[in-house]
Each structure stands twice: as structure tokens, then as C-alpha cells.
Tab-separated table of C-alpha atoms in Angstrom:
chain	number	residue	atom	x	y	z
A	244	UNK	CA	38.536	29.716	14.399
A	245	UNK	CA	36.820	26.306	15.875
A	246	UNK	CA	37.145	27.288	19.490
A	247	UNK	CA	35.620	30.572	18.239
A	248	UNK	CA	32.899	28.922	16.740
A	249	UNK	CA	32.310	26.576	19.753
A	250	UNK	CA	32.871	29.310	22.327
A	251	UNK	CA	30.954	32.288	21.336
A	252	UNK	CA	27.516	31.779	21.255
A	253	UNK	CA	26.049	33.669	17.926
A	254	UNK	CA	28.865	32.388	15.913
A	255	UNK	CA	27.672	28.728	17.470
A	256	UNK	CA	24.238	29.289	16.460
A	257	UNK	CA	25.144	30.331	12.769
A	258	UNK	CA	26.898	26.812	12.596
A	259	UNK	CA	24.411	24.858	14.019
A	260	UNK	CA	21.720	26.685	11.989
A	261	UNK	CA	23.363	25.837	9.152
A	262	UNK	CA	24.020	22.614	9.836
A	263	UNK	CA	20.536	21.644	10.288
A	264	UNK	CA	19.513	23.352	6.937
A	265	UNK	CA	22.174	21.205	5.369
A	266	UNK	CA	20.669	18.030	7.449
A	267	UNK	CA	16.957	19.379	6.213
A	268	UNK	CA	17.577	20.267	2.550
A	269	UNK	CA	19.599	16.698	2.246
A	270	UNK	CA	16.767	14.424	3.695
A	271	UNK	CA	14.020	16.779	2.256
A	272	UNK	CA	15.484	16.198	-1.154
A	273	UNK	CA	15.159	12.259	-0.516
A	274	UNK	CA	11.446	12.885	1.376
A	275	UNK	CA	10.166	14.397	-2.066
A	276	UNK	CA	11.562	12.180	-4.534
A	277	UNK	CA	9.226	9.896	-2.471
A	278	UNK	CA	6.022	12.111	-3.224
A	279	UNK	CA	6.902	11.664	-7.175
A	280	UNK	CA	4.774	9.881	-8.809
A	281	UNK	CA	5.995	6.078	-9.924
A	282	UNK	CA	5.828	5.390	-13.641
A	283	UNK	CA	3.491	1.612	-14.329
A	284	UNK	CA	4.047	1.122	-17.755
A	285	UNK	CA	1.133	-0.773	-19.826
A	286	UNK	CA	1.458	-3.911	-21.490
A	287	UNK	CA	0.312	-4.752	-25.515
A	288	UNK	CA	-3.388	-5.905	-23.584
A	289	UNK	CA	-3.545	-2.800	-21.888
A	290	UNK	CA	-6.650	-1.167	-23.901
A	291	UNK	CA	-7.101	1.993	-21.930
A	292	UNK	CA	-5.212	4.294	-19.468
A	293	UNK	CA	-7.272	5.859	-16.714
A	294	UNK	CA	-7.354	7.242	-13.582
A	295	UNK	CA	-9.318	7.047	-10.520
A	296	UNK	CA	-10.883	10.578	-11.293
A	297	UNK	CA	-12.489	9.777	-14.062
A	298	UNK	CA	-15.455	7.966	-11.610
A	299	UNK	CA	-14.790	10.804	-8.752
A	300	UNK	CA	-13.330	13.948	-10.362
A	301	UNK	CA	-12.590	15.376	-6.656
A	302	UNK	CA	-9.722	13.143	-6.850
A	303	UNK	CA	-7.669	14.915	-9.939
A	304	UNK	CA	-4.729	16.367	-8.965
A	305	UNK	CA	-4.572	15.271	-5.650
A	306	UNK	CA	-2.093	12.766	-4.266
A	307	UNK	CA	-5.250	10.063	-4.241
A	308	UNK	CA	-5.735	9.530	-7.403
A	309	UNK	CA	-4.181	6.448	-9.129
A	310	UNK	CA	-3.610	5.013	-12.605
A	311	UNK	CA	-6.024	2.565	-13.836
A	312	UNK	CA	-5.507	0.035	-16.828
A	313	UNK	CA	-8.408	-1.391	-18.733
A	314	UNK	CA	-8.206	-4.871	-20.163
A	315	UNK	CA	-10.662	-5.722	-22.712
A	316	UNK	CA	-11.765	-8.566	-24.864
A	317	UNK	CA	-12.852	-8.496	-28.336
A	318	UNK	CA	-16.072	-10.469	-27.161
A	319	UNK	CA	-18.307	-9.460	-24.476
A	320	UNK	CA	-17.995	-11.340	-20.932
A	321	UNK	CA	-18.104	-10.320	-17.242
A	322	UNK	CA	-16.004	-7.408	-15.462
A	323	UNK	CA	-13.134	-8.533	-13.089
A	324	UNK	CA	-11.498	-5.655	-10.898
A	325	UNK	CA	-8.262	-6.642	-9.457
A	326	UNK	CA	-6.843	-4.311	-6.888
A	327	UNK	CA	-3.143	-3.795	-5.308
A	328	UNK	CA	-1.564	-1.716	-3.173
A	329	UNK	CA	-4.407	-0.760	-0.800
A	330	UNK	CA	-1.916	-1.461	1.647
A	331	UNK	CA	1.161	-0.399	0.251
A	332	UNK	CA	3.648	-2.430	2.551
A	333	UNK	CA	2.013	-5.321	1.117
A	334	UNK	CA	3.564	-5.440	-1.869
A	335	UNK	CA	3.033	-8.907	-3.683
A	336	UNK	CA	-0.323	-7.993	-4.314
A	337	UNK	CA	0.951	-4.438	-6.548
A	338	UNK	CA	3.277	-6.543	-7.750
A	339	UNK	CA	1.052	-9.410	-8.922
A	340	UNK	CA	-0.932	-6.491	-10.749
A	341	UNK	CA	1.476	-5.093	-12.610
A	342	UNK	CA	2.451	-8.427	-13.802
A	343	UNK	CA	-0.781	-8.796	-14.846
A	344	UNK	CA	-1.090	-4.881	-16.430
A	345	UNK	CA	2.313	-5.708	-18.373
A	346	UNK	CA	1.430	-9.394	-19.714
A	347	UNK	CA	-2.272	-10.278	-19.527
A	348	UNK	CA	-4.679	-10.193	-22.549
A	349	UNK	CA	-8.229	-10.560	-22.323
A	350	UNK	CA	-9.875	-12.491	-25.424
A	351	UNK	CA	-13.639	-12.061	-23.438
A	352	UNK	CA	-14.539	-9.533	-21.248
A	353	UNK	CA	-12.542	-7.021	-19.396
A	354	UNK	CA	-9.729	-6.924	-16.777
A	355	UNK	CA	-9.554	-3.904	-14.744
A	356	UNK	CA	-6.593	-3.524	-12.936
A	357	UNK	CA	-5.619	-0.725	-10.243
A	358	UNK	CA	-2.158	-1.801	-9.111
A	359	UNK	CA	-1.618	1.095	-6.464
A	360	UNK	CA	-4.964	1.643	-4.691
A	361	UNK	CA	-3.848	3.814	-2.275
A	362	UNK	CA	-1.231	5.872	-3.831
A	363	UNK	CA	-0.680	7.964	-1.057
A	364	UNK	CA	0.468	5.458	0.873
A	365	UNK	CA	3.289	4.550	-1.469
A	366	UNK	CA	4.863	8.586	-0.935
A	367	UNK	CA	5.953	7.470	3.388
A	368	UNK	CA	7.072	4.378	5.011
A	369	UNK	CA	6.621	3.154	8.461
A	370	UNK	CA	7.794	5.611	11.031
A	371	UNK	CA	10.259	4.297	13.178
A	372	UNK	CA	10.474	0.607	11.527
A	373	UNK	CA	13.252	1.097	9.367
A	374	UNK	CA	11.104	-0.029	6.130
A	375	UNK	CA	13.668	0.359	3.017
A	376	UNK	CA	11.197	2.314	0.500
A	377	UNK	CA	12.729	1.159	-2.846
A	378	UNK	CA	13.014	-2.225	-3.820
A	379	UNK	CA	14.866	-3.596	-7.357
A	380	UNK	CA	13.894	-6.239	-8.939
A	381	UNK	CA	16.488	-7.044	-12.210
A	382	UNK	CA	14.870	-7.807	-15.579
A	383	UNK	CA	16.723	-9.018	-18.665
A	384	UNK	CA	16.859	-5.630	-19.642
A	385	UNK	CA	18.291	-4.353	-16.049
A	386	UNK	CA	16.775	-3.421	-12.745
A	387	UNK	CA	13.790	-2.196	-12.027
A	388	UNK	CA	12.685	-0.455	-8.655
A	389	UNK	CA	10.080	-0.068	-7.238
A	390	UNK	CA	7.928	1.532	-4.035
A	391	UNK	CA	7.543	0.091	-0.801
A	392	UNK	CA	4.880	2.035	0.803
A	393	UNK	CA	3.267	2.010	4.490
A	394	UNK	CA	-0.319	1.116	5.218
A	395	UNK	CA	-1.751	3.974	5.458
A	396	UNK	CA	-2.797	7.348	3.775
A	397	UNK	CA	0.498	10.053	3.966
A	398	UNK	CA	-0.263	12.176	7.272
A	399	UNK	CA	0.811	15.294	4.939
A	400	UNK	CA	-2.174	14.510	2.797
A	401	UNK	CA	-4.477	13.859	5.502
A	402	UNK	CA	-4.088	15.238	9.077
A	403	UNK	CA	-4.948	15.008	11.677
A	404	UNK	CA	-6.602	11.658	12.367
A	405	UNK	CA	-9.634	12.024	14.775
A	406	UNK	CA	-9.712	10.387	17.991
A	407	UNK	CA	-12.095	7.662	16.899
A	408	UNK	CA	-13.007	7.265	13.407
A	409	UNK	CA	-16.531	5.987	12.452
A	410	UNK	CA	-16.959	4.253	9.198
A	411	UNK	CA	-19.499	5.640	6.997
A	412	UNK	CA	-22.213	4.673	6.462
A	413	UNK	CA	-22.100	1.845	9.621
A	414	UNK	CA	-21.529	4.295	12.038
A	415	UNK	CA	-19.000	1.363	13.552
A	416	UNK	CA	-16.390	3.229	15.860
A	417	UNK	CA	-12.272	2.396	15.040
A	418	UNK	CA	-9.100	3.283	16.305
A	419	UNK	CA	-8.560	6.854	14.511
A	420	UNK	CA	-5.786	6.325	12.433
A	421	UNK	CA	-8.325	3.578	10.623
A	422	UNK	CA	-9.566	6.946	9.041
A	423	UNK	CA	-6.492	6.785	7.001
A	424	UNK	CA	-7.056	3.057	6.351
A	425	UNK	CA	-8.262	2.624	2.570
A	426	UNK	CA	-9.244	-0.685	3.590
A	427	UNK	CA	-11.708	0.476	6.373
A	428	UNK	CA	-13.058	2.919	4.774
A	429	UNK	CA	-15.052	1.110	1.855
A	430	UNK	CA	-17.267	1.819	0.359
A	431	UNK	CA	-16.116	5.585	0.857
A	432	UNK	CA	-17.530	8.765	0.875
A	433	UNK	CA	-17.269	11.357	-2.613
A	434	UNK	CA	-17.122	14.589	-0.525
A	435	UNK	CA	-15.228	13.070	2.865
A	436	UNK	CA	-11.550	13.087	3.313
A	437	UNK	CA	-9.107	11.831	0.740
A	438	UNK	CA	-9.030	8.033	1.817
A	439	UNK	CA	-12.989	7.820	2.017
A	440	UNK	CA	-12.681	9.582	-1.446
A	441	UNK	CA	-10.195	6.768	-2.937
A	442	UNK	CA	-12.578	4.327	-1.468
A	443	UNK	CA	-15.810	5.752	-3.404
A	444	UNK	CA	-14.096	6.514	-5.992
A	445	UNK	CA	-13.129	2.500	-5.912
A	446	UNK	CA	-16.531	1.214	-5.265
A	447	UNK	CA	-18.377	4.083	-7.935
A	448	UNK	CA	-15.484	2.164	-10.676
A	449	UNK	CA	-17.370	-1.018	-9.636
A	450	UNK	CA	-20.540	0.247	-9.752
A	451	UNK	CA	-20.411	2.421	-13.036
A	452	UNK	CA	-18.244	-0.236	-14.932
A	453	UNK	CA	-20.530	-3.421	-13.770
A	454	UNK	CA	-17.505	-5.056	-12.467
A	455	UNK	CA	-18.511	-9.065	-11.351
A	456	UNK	CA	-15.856	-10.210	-9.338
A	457	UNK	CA	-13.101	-8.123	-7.506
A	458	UNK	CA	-10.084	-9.603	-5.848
A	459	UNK	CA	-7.823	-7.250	-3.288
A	460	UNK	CA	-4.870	-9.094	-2.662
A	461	UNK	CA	-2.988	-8.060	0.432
A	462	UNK	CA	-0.302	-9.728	3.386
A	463	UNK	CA	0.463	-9.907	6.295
A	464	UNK	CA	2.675	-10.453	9.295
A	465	UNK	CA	3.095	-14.334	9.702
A	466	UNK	CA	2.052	-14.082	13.771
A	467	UNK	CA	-1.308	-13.242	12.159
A	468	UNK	CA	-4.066	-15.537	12.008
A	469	UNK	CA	-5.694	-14.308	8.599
A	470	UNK	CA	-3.078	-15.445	6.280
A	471	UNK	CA	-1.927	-17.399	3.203
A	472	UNK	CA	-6.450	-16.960	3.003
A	473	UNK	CA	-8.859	-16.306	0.966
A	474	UNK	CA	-11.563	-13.671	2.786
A	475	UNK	CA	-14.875	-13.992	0.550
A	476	UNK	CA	-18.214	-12.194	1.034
A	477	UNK	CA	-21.061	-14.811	0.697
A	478	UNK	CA	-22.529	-14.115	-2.579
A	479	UNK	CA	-19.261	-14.819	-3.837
A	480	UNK	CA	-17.860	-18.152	-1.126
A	481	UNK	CA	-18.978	-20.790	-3.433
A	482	UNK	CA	-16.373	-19.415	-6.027
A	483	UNK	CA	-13.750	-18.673	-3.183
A	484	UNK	CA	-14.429	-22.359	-2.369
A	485	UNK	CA	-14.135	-23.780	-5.612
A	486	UNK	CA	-10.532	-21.606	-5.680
A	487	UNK	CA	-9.389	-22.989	-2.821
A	488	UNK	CA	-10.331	-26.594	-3.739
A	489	UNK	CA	-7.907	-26.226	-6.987
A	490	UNK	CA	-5.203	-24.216	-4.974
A	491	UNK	CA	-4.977	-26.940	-2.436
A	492	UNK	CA	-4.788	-29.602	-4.935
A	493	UNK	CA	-2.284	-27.941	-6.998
A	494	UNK	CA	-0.373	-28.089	-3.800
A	495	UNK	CA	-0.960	-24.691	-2.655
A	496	UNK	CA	-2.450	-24.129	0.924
A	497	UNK	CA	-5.044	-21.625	1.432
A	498	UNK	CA	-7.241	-20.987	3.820
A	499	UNK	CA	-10.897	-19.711	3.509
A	500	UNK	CA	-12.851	-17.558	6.012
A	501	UNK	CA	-16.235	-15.876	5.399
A	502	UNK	CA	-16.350	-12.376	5.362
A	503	UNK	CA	-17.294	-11.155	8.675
A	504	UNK	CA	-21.183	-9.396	8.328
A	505	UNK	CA	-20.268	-7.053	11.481
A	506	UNK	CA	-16.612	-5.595	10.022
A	507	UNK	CA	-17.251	-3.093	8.491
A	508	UNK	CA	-15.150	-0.777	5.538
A	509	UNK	CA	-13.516	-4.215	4.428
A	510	UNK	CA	-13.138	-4.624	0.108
A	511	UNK	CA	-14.883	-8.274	0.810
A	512	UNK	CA	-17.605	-6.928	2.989
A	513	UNK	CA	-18.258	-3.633	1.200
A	514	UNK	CA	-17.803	-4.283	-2.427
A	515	UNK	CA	-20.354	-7.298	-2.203
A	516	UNK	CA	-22.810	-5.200	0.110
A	517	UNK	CA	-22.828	-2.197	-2.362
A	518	UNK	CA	-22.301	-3.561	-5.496
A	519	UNK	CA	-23.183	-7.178	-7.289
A	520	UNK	CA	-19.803	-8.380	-7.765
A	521	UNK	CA	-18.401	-11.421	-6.046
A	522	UNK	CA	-15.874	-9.933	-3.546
A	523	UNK	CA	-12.842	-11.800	-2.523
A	524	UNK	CA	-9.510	-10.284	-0.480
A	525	UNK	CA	-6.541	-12.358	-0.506
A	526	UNK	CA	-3.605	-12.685	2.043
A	527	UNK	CA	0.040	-13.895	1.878
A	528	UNK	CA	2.376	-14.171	4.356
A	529	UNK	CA	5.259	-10.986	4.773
A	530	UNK	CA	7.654	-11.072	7.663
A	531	UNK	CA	9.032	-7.521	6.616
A	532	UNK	CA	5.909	-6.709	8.322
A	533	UNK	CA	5.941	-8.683	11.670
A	534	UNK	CA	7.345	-7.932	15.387
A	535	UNK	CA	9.858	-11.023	15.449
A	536	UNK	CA	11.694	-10.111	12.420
A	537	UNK	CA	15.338	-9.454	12.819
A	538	UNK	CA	17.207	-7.314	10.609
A	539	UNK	CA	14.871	-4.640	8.222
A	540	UNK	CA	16.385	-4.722	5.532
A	541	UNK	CA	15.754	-5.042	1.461
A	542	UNK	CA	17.195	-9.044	1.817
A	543	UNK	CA	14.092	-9.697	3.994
A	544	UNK	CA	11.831	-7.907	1.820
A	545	UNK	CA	13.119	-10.067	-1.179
A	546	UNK	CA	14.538	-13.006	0.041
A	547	UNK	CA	11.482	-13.546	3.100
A	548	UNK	CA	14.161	-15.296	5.162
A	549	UNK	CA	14.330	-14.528	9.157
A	550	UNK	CA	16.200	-17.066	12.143
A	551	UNK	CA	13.829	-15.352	14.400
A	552	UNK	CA	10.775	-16.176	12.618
A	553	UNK	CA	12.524	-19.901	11.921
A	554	UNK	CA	12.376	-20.091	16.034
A	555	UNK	CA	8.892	-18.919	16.173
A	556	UNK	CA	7.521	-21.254	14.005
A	557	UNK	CA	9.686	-24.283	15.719
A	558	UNK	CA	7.699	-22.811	19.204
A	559	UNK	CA	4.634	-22.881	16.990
A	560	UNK	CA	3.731	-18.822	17.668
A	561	UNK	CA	2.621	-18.328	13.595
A	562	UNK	CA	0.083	-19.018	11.624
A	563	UNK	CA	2.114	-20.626	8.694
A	564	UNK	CA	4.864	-22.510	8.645
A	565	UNK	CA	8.308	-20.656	8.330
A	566	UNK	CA	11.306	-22.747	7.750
A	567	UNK	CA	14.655	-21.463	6.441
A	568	UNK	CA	13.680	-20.709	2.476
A	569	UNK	CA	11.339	-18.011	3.979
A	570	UNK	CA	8.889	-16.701	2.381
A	571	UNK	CA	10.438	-14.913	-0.600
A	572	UNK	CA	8.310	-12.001	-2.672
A	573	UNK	CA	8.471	-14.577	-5.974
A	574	UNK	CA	6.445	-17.442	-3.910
A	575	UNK	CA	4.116	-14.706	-2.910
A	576	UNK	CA	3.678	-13.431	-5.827
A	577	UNK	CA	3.067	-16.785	-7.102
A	578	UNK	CA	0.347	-17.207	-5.615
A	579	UNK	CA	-1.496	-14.266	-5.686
A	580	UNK	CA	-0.999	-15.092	-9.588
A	581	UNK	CA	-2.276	-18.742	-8.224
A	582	UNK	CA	-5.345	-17.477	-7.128
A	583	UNK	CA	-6.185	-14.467	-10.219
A	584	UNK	CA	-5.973	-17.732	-12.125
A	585	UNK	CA	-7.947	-20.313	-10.331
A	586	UNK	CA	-10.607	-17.842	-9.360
A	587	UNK	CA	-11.067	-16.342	-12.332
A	588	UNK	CA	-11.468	-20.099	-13.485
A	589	UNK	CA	-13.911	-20.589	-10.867
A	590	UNK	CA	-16.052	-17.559	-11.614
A	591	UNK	CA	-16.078	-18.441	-15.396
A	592	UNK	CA	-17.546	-21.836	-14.599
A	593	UNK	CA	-20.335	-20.549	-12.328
A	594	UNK	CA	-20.991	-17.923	-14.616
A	595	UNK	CA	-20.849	-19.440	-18.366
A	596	UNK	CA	-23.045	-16.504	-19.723
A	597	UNK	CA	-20.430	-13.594	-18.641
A	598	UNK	CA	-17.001	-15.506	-18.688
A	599	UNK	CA	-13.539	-13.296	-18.382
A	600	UNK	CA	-11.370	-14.930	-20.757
A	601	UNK	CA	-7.572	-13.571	-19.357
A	602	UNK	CA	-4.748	-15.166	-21.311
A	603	UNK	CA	-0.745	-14.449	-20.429
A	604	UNK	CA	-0.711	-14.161	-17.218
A	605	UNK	CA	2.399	-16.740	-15.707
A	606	UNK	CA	1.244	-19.360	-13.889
A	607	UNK	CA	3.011	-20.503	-10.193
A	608	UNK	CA	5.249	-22.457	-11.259
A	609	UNK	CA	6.613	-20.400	-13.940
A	610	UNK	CA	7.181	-17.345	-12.012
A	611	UNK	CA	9.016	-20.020	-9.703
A	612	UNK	CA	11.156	-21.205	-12.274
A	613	UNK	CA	11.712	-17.859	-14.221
A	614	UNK	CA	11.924	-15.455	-11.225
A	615	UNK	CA	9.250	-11.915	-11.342
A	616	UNK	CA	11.851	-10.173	-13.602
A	617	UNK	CA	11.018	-12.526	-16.280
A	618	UNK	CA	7.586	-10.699	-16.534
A	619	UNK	CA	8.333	-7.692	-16.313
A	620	UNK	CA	8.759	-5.157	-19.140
A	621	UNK	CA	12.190	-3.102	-20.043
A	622	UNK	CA	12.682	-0.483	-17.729
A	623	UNK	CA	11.852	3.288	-18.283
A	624	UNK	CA	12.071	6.726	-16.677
A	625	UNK	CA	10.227	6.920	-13.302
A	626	UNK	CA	11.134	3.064	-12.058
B	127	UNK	CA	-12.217	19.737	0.078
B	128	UNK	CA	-11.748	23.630	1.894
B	129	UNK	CA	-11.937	22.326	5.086
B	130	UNK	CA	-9.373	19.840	4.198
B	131	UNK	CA	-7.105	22.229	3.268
B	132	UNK	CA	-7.699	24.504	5.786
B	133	UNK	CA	-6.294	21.740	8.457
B	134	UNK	CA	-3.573	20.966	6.521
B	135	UNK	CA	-1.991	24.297	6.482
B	136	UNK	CA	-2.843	24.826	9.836
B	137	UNK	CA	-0.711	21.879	10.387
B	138	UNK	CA	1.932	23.639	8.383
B	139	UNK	CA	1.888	26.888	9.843
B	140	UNK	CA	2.281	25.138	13.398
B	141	UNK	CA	4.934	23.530	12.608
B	142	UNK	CA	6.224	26.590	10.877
B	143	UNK	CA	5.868	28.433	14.417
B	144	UNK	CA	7.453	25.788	16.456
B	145	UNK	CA	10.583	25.461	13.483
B	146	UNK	CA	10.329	29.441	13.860
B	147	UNK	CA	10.930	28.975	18.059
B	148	UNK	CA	13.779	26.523	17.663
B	149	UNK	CA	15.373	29.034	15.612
B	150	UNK	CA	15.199	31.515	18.443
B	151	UNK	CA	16.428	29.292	20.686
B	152	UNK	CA	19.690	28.525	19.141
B	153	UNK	CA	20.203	31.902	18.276
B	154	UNK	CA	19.282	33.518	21.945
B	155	UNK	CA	20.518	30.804	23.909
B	156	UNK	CA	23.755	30.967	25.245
B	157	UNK	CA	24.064	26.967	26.219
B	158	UNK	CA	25.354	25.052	24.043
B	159	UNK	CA	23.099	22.040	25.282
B	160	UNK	CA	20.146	23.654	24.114
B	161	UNK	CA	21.415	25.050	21.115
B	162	UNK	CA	22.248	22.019	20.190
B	163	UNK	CA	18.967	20.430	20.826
B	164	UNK	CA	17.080	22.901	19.314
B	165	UNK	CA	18.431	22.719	16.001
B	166	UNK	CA	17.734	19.045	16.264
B	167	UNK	CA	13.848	20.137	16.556
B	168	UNK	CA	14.226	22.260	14.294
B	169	UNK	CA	15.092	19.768	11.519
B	170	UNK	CA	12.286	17.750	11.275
B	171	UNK	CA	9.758	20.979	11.933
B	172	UNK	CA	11.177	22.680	8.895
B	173	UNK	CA	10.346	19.272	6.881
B	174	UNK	CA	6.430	19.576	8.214
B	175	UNK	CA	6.389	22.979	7.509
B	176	UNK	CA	7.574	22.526	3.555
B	177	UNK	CA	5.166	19.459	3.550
B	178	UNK	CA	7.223	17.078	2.711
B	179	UNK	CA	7.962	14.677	5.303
């Protein structure tokens, strides 16, 4: 019966049909578990449960819009908007959020926090990198997992990307997969395509809610010279300054650069251009993400730790140093947690009148010493 | 948002046709090489065509 199947040709087909709908129903199943949306459960500060519709209804019901969880204090204060996840491989900055969504409490004004920015990009990886997509991180209640996205917007929810893509309203010309780019395409357009629509919608939460200081925290690879930074716009660089001071003297090096005037569709750039808040993007270092890295695997996305990058940094080809503890997700984390705190410090000293007063939130050291899991809530259905 | 759509399942309905092609090759052709190839194609195509990958 085999050498009939694999020497007559229509019996031959049937197989091979079949066995590629058995190849496409099996991966197809594991492709749309990857479009279902992730459970972020809300911690006892959590006042209020949004979405990103609610400031650009265009966005309900479409793969774009994201959960957003409103912090507020008793007392009046300022309006701090912390973002993650507008790149989705970056994921110490989504995961610093939801630390903050699941333990923070605000005693004066409000924390709003939008730990996925660009949900899209959390439904694909990377093609061709080998990028795991889940991640588990064990609690004292057991593990929880969650997404490791790519970069960009889902090419299923936004095709195709134009040849160049200019940035609106700038007119500056990019690469045209930047079009898919949440963080080029600030401050976003409400009837463009879905990523300029996650942008405005973004910027119009700013606007509407009279947000005062945002922070995007982000990484990147560690052959990259913007990293373990702080990226301020200049209304807000004498607060990134004062941040960086106390970071460096608690022993934590950061950089600062100025946001560039001429790069356009940036958070730092754009927020502080169309809104009054102080805008600040942060950057760790992730070798998951960089060209020397040896083995893709979930270890490197946890643990940080790559030979190769060890021998790039002894030839002195990065931007940080890399030595054999890598640079694990819970020092990362760390100190995106690092800088919520010591900017929000900052801020509150420049501003006395309009303070945000956020209490809970682990400092370095003790997500060091007690490991991410420590801070995170019991697991549930959906993560 | 219409125009949006209407690219998207234009995007679906060619990959739809070339899934629908790769069909017709492994059924009409009588080497094995390119049946054998084309149901390869065909795999990923189908995926684009469902939307899901």
C-alpha cells in the first residue's frame, strides 16, 4: 500500500495534501492561541479598568486596543503615564508595569499605567529569529507566563507596509516597515492605520487626562549605543538629570541623551511636542535581541547570559559592559523600577504643587533579593 | 477603516489563490519533486489565507 501511495501520482497527492493540512491545522492552532488576548490582572490600587478606546473609539474591537489601569490618589496631584510594551520584544519595560499595575498605590495623584502599548505586537514574534513567545516566571503561588512579542504591529493586522513611510504630521520619510513602528508613529493619526491609531489614541490619553510626566521604558540590543539611558525631551531634562544623578549614586549607571528635535514619531519627542508633560523613554540592555547572541532560547531571555556577547565586550564592540552574570530580566527590571522611582521623585520635587505620591512599588534592591515572582499576583486563567 | 480592510482581504484572497495553485499542483503533477514542494507552499499560504499567521 506505501509503494502505491509513493508510486501513483493521485494517491501521492491525497497524502501529501493531507499531510500539509495536518502540518497547517497543528501550527495554526499554536499561531491563534497567540492572537488571544493575555489576561493583566489589577492590583488592590488599581482604581479603574480601561481601554485604549475609550480616548479613540476606532480602536474597539480591533487587535489595537489595549487595557489600561488607572491609579488614583485620594488627594489631588499631577498625572504620570507609564507605558510598556510599545516594543513588545522589550519586555522589562511590560514587565516593570505590571509590577507596578499589581502592587503600586497612589496616596496623591494618579498613576496611569498601559503595560502592553502595542498589543498587536505581542500576537507574532520575530520571523526567522527563533524568539520563544512565552516566557514563565514562577510566583509563590506557581508559574506565570507571559508574552514575548516582536517590535512591530502583526502584518495580519496591518499589510502591506508602503515603500517609504512618512510620519505624520513631519512629513519625515522612514524605512516602510517604520509604519508599523508604534514608536515612530507618535503622536498618531485617529483615522490612519491601526499603529498611527494606537499612537493617537496614546497621545489623546495624555492630552484628555492632563498627564505631567510619561515614561516609555524600552531595550535594546547591547551593540547599541542608546542603552542602559535615559532619552528626555527638554522641557522635561532637568528632571531626567536629577534621575540620573540619584541612579548613578545609588550605584546604578545611566546614561542621559537629549531628545533629538529632528527624530521624529519618538514617545520623548512627540509626547513633549504635543502635549505638556515631561517626556522621558528609558532603555536597558537585552541580548535576546542582538546579532552576537548565541543560542535563542528562553535561558537567554531570563537568565541574560551569552559567551559570545562575554567576547564582545572583552573586544570592546558594546555599549555596556557584559561579563558572565549577563544581564538577567530581574536586573532589568530593576531598574526600570529604579528609574519609575527616582523620577517620579525628581518630578515631585520640581513640581511641589502637583506631586504623584506612588507607594508599593519594590525598590532595586528588593526585586534583586526577592526575584520578579515575589511581586507578582497568584496566577489566573489567560497567563 | 474600509480601506483597511479592503487590503487586508485582498491580502487574504491572494494568498487564498496562490494556496488554491499549490493545490493544483500536487494534485496535477505527476513529479513527485514538485508535489512535494508544493504542498510545502501550500502550508504556510493556507495560514495567510485563514489570517492567522
Amino acid at each position: 500500500m506505501l509503494r502505491d501511495i509513493l508510486l501513483k501520482p493521485r494517491l501521492r497527492a491525497a497524502a501529501l495534501l493531507a499531510a500539509a493540512l495536518l502540518v497547517a491545522v497543528a501550527s495554526g492552532i499554536v499561531f491563534a492561541r497567540m492572537h488571544e488576548p493575555e489576561t493583566i490582572q489589577s492590583g488592590p490600587g488599581v482604581s479603574r479598568e480601561t481601554m485604549l478606546s475609550e480616548f479613540l473609539p476606532a480602536l474597539l474591537g480591533t487587535p489595537g486596543d489595549s487595557p489600561v489601569f488607572v491609579l488614583e490618589g485620594e488627594e489631588e496631584g499631577g498625572n504620570f503615564l507609564l507605558i510598556g510594551g510599545c516594543h513588545p520584544q522589550e519586555i522589562s519595560g511590560m514587565m516593570a508595569a505590571i509590577i507596578a499595575v499589581e502592587n503600586a498605590r497612589v496616596t496623591r495623584g494618579r498613576l496611569i499605567v498601559v503595560p502592553q502599548a502595542n498589543r498587536s505586537g505581542f500576537t507574532h514574534t520575530e520571523p526567522l529569529e527563533g524568539f520563544p513567545h512565552r516566557f514563565t516566571i514562577n510566583t509563590p503561588s506557581g508559574p506565570r507566563t507571559f508574552r514575548n512579542g516582536m517590535r512591530l504591529t502583526n502584518p495580519v493586522h496591518q499589510w502591506p507596509d508602503p515603500d517609504l513611510y512618512i510620519h505624520h504630521p513631519s512629513g519625515e520619510p522612514m524605512v516602510g516597515l517604520e509604519a508599523r513602528n508604534l514608536n515612530r508613529n507618535f503622536p498618531g493619526k485617529p483615522n490612519g492605520r491601526m499603529t498611527q491609531r494606537v499612537s493617537y489614541a496614546l497621545t489623546e490619553m495624555a492630552r484628555q487626562e492632563g498627564v505631567n510626566l510619561v515614561l516609555d521604558m524600552h531595550e535594546a540590543y547591547p551593540e547599541y549605543p542608546i542603552i542602559n539611558m535615559l532619552v528626555a525631551h527638554e522641557r522635561a531634562f532637568e528632571v531626567a538629570t536629577m534621575s540620573q544623578m540619584m541612579l548613578q549614586m545609588s550605584g546604578i549607571n545611566m546614561g542621559l541623551m537629549a531628545s533629538p528635535r529632528q527624530l521624529r514619531g519618538l514617545s520623548h519627542r512627540e509626547f513633549g511636542d504635543a502635549t505638556e508633560a515631561f517626556a522621558v523613554l528609558s532603555e536597558t540592555a537585552n541580548p535576546l535581541m542582538g546579532r552576537f547572541r548565541g543560542r535563542t532560547d528562553n535561558r537567554l531571555l531570563i537568565e541574560g547570559q551569552d559567551d559570545n556577547y562575554v567576547r564582545a565586550a572583552s573586544l570592546g564592540r558594546l555599549f555596556v559592559p557584559f561579563t558572565e552574570e549577563g544581564h538577567p530580566l530581574v536586573r532589568r527590571v530593576a531598574r526600570q523600577l529604579a528609574t519609575i522611582n527616582e523620577l517620579v521623585t525628581a518630578y515631585n520635587e520640581a513640581n511641589p504643587d502637583s506631586p504623584v505620591i506612588v507607594e508599593g512599588l519594590p525598590t532595586h534592591d528588593e526585586l534583586l533579593a526577592l526575584g520578579i515572582g515575589a511581586f507578582l499576583m497568584p496566577p489566573v486563567a489567560g497567563n | 477603516m474600509l480601506f483597511d480592510d479592503l487590503l487586508m482581504w485582498s491580502y487574504r484572497l491572494l494568498a487564498l489563490f496562490v494556496a488554491v495553485g499549490m493545490v493544483a499542483v500536487v494534485i496535477r503533477s505527476p513529479d513527485w519533486r514538485n508535489q512535494v514542494f508544493a504542498s510545502l507552499v501550500l502550508v504556510p499560504f493556507l495560514m495567510r489565507a485563514m489570517g492567522v499567521k
